[in-house]
PDB file of C-alpha atoms in Angstrom:
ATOM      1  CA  UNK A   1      54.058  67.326 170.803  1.00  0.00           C
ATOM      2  CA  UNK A   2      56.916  66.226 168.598  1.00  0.00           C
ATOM      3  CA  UNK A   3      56.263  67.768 165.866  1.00  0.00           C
ATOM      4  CA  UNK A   4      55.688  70.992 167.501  1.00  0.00           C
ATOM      5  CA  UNK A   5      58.756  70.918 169.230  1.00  0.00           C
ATOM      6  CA  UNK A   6      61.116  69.483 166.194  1.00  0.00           C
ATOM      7  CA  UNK A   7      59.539  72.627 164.463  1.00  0.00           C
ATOM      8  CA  UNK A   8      60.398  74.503 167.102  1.00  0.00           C
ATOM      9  CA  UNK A   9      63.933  73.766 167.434  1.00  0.00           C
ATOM     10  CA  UNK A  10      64.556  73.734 163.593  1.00  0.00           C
ATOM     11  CA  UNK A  11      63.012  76.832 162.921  1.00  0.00           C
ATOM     12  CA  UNK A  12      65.160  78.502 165.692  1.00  0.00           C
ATOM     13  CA  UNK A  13      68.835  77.014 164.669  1.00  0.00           C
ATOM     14  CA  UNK A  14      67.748  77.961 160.598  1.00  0.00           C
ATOM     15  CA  UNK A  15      66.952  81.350 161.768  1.00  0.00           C
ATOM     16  CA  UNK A  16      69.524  82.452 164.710  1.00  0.00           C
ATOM     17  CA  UNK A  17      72.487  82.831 162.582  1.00  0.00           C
ATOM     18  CA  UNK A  18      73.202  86.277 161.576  1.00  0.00           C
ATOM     19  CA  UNK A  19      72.436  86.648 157.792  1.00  0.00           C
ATOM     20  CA  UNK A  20      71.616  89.597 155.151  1.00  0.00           C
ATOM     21  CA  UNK A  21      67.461  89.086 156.311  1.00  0.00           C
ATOM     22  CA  UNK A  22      68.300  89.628 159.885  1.00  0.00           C
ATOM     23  CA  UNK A  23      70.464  92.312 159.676  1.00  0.00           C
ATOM     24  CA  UNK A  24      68.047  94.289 157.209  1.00  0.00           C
ATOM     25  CA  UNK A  25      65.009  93.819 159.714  1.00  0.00           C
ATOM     26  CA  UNK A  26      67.073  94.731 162.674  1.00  0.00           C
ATOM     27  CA  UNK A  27      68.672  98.021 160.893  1.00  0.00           C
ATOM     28  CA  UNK A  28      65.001  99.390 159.964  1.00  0.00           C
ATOM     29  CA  UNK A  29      64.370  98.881 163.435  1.00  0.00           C
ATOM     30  CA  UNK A  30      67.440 101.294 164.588  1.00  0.00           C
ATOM     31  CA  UNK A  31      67.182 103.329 161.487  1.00  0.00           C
ATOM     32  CA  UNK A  32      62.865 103.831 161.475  1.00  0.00           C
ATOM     33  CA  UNK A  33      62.037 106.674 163.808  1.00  0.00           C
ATOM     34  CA  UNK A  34      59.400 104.154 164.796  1.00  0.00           C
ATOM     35  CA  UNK A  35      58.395 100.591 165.858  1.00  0.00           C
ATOM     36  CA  UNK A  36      55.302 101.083 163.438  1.00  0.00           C
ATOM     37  CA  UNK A  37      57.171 102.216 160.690  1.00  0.00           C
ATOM     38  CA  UNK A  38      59.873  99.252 161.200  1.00  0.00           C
ATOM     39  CA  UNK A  39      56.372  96.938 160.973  1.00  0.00           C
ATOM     40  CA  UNK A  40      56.476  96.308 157.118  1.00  0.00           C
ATOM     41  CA  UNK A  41      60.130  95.012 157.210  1.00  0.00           C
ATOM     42  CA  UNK A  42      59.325  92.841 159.773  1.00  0.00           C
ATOM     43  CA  UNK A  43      56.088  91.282 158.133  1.00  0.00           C
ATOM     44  CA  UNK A  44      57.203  91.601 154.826  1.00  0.00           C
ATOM     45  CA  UNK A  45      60.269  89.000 155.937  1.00  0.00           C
ATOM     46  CA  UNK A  46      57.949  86.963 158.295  1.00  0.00           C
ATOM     47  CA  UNK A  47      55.375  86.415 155.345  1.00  0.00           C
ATOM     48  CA  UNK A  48      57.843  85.696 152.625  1.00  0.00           C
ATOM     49  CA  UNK A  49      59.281  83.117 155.055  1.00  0.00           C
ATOM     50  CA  UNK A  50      55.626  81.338 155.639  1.00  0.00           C
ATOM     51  CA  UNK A  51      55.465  81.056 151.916  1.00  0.00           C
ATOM     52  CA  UNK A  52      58.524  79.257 151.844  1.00  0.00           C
ATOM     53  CA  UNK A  53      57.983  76.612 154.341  1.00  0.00           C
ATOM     54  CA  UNK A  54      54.392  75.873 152.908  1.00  0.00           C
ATOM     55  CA  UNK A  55      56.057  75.167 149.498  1.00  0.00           C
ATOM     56  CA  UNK A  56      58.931  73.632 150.965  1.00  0.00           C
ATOM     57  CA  UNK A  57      56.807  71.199 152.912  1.00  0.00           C
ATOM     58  CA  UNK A  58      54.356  71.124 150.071  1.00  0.00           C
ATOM     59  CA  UNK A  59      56.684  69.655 147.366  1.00  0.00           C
ATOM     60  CA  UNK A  60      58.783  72.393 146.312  1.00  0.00           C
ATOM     61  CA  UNK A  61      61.805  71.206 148.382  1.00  0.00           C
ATOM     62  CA  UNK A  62      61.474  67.430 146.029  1.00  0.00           C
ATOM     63  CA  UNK A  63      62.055  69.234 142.449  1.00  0.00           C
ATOM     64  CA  UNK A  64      64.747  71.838 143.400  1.00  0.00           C
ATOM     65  CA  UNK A  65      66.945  68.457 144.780  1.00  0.00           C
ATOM     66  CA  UNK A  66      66.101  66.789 142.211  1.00  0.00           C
ATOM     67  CA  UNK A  67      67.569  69.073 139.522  1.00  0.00           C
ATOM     68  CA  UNK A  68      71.387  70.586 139.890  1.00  0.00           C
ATOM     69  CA  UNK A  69      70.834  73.496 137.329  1.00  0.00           C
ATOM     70  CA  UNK A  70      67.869  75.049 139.619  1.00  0.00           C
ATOM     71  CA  UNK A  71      70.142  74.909 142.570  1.00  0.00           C
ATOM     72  CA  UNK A  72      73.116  75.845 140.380  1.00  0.00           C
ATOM     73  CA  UNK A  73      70.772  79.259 139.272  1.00  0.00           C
ATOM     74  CA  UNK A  74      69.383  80.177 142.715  1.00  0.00           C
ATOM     75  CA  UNK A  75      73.569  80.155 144.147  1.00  0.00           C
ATOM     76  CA  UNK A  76      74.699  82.288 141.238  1.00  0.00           C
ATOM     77  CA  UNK A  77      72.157  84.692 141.794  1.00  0.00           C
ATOM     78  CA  UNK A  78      72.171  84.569 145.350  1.00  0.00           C
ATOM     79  CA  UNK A  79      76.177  85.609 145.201  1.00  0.00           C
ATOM     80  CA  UNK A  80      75.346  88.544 142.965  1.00  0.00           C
ATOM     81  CA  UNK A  81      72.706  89.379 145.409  1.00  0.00           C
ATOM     82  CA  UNK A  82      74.883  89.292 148.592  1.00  0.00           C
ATOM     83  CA  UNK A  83      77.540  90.694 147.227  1.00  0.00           C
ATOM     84  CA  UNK A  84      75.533  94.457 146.808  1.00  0.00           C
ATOM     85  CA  UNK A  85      73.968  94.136 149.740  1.00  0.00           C
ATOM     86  CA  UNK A  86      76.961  93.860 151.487  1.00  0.00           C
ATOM     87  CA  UNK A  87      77.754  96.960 149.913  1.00  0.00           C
ATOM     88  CA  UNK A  88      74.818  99.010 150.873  1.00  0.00           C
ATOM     89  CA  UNK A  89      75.119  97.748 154.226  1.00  0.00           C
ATOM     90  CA  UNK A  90      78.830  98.779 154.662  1.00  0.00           C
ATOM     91  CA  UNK A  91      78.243 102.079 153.200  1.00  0.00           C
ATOM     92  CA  UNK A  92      75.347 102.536 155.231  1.00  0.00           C
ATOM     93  CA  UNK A  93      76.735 105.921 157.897  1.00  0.00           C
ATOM     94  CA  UNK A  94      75.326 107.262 161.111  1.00  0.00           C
ATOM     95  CA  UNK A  95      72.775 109.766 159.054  1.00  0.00           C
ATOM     96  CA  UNK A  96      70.771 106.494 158.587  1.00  0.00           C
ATOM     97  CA  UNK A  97      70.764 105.946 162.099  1.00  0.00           C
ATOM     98  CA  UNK A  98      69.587 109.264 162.996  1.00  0.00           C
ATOM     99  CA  UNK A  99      66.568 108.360 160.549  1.00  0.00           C
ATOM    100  CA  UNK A 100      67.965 110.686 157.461  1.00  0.00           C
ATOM    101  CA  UNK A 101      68.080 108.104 155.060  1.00  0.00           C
ATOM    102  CA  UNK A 102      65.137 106.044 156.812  1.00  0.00           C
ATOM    103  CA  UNK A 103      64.318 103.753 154.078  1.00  0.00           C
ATOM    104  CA  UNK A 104      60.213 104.899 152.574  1.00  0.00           C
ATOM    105  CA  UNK A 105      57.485 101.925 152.752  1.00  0.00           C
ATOM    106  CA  UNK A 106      57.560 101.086 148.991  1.00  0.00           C
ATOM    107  CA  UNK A 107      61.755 100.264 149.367  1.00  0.00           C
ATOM    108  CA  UNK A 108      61.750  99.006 152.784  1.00  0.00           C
ATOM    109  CA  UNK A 109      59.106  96.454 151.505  1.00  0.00           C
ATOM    110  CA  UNK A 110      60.885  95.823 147.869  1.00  0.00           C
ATOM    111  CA  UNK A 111      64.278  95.034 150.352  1.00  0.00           C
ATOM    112  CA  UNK A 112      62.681  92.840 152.510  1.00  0.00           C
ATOM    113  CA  UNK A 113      61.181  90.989 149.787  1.00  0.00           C
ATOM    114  CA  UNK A 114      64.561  90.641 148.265  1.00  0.00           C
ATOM    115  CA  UNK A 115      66.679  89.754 150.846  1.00  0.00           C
ATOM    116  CA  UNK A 116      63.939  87.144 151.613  1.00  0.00           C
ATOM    117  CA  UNK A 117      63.522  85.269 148.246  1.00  0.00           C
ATOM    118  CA  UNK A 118      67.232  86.058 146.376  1.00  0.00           C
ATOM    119  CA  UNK A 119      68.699  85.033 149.482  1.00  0.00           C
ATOM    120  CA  UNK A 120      70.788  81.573 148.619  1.00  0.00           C
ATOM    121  CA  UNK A 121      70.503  80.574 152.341  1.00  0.00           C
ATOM    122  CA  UNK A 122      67.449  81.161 153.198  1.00  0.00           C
ATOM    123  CA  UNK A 123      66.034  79.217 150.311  1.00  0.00           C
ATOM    124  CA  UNK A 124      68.215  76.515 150.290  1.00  0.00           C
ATOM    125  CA  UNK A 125      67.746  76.007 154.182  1.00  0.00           C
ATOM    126  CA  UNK A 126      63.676  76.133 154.240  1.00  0.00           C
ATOM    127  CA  UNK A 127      63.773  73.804 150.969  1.00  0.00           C
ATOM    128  CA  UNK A 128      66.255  71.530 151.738  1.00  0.00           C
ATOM    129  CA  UNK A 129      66.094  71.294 155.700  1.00  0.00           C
ATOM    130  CA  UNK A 130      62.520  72.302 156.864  1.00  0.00           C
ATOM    131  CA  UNK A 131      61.109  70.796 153.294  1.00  0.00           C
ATOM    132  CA  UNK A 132      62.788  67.471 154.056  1.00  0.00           C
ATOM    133  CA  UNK A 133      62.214  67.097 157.847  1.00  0.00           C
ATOM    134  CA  UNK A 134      58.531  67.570 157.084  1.00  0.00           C
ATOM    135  CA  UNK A 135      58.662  64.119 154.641  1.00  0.00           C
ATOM    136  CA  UNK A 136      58.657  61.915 158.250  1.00  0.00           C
ATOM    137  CA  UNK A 137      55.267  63.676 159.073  1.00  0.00           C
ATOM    138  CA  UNK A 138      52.067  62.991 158.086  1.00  0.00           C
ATOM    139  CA  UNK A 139      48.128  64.684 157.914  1.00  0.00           C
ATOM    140  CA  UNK A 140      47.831  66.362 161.529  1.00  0.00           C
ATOM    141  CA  UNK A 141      51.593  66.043 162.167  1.00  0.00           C
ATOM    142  CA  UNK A 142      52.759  68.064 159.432  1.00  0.00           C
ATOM    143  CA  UNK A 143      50.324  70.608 159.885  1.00  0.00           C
ATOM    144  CA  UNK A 144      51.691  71.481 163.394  1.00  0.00           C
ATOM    145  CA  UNK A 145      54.950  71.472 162.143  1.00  0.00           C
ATOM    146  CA  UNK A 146      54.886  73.764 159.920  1.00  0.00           C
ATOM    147  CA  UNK A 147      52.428  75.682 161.829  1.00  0.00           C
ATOM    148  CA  UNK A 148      55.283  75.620 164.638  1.00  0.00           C
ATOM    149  CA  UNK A 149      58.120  76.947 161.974  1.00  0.00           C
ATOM    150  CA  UNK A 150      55.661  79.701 160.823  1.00  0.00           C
ATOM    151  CA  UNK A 151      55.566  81.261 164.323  1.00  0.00           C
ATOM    152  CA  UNK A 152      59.370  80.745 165.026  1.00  0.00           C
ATOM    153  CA  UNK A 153      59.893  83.025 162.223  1.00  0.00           C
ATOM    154  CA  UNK A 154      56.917  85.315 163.003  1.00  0.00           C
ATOM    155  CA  UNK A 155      57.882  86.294 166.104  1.00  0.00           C
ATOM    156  CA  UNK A 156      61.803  86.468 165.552  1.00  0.00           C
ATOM    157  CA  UNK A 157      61.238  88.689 162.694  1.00  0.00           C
ATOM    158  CA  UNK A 158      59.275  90.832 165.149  1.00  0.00           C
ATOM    159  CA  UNK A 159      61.527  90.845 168.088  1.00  0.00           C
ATOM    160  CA  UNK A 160      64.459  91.876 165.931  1.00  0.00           C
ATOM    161  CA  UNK A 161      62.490  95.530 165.020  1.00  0.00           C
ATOM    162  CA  UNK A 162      61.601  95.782 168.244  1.00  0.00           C
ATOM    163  CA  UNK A 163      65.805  95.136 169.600  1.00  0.00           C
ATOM    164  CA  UNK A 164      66.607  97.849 166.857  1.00  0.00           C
ATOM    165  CA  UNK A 165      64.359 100.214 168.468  1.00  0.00           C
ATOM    166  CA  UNK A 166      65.116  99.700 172.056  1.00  0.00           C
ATOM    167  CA  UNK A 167      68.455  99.894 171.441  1.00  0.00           C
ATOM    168  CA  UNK A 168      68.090 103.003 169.845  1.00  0.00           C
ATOM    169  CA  UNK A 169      65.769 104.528 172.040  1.00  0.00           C
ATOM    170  CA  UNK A 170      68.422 103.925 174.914  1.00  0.00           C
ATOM    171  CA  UNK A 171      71.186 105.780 173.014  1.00  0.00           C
ATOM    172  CA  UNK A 172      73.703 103.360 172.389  1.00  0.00           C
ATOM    173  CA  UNK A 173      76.413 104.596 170.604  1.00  0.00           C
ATOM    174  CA  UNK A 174      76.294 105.034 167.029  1.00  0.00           C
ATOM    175  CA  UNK A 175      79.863 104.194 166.530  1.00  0.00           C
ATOM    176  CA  UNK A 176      78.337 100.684 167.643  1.00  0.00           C
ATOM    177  CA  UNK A 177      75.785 100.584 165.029  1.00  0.00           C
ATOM    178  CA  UNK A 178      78.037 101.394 162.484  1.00  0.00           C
ATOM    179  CA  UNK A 179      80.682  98.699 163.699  1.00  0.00           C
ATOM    180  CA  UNK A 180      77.759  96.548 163.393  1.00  0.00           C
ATOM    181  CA  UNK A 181      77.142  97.496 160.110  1.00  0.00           C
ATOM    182  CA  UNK A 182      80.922  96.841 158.854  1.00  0.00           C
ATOM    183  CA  UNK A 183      81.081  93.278 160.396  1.00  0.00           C
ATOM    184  CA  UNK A 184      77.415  92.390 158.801  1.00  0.00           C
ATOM    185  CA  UNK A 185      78.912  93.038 155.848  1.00  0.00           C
ATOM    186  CA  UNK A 186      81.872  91.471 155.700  1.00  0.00           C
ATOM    187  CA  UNK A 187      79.825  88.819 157.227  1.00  0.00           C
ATOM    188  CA  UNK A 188      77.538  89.052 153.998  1.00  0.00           C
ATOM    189  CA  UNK A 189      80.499  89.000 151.946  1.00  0.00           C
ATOM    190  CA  UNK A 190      81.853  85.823 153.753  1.00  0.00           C
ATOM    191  CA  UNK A 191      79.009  84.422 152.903  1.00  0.00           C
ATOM    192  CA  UNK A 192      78.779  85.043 149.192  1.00  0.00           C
ATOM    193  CA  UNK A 193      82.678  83.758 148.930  1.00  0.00           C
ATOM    194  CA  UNK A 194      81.579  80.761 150.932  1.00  0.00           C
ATOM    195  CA  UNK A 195      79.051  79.851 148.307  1.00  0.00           C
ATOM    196  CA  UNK A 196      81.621  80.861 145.232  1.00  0.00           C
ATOM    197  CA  UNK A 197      83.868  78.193 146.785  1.00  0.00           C
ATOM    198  CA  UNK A 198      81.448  75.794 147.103  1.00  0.00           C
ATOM    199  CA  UNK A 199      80.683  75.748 143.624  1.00  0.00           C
ATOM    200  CA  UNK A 200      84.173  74.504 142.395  1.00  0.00           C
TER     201      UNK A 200
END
């Protein structure tokens, strides 16, 4: 049971914090005039995250740390990345939550994907934390570790869409949505700063 549970709780503190992938899959849920049409968000971000903790666990997580320049590359672009999507969030308005500007499949998929993979955090944490906690486990073990980090970030992905929609379907204000907005991106924009720092 170990495993399972160090999984578990790993999973769980790597993907609680509120971050650019969060905040996209919980707007589509708000913003979709559906739960099904939230779905590909959701999965998109929950599949791209699998992929990551098999490579991570795999090996992948041994040749980024071993070379500065990859890590160096995946920051920069990660900054450039956060930094527009910061933007779009922030200028994001209550037509979007009214399902307006409801992102089609095609984008809402090409988003996910990229605030999954060009996301500095979310790479660096599955490769470096999950990819290196896995090295104490071996044959069975590992397997049910990763297995148990897999559906961590399955079913979070899922329960945000499903928030966004609740809270929507209850009326909340959309003064609160957009508030929400504002302070994800500045958030987002912390975040990018926080990395810019970190490189001098």
């Amino acid at each position: 049971m170990e495993p399972i549970f160090h999984g578990i709780i790993l999973a769980f503190g790597l993907i609680l914090p509120l971050g650019v992938q969060n905040v996209f899959v919980f707007t589509q849920g708000v913003t979709q005039p559906s739960m099904v049409l939230a779905l590909p968000a959701a999965i998109t971000a929950a599949i791209c995250d699998t992929i990551l903790i098999i490579l991570a666990i795999f090996g992948l997580s041994m040749i980024v740390l071993q070379f500065e320049w990859i890590r160096l590359i995946l920051i920069i672009a990660g900054i450039l990345f956060l930094l527009y999507m910061g933007k779009v969030i922030w200028l994001s308005d209550a037509a979007s939550l009214e399902g307006k500007e409801a992102l089609p499949l095609k984008k809402q998929i090409l988003f996910a994907l990229s605030v999954s993979l060009l996301n500095p955090h979310a790479l660096l944490d599955t490769i470096g934390v999950i990819g290196t906690s896995a090295v104490k486990y071996e044959g069975q073990d590992q397997g049910l570790f990763m297995i148990a980090c897999i559906i961590v970030s399955w079913l979070w992905f899922l329960l945000l869409a499903t928030t966004g929609v609740f809270l929507k379907k209850i009326q909340i204000s959309k003064k609160v949505f957009i508030l929400f907005n504002k302070l994800s991106a500045i958030f987002i924009w912390g975040t990018a700063i926080y990395l810019l720092v970190g490189l001098f």
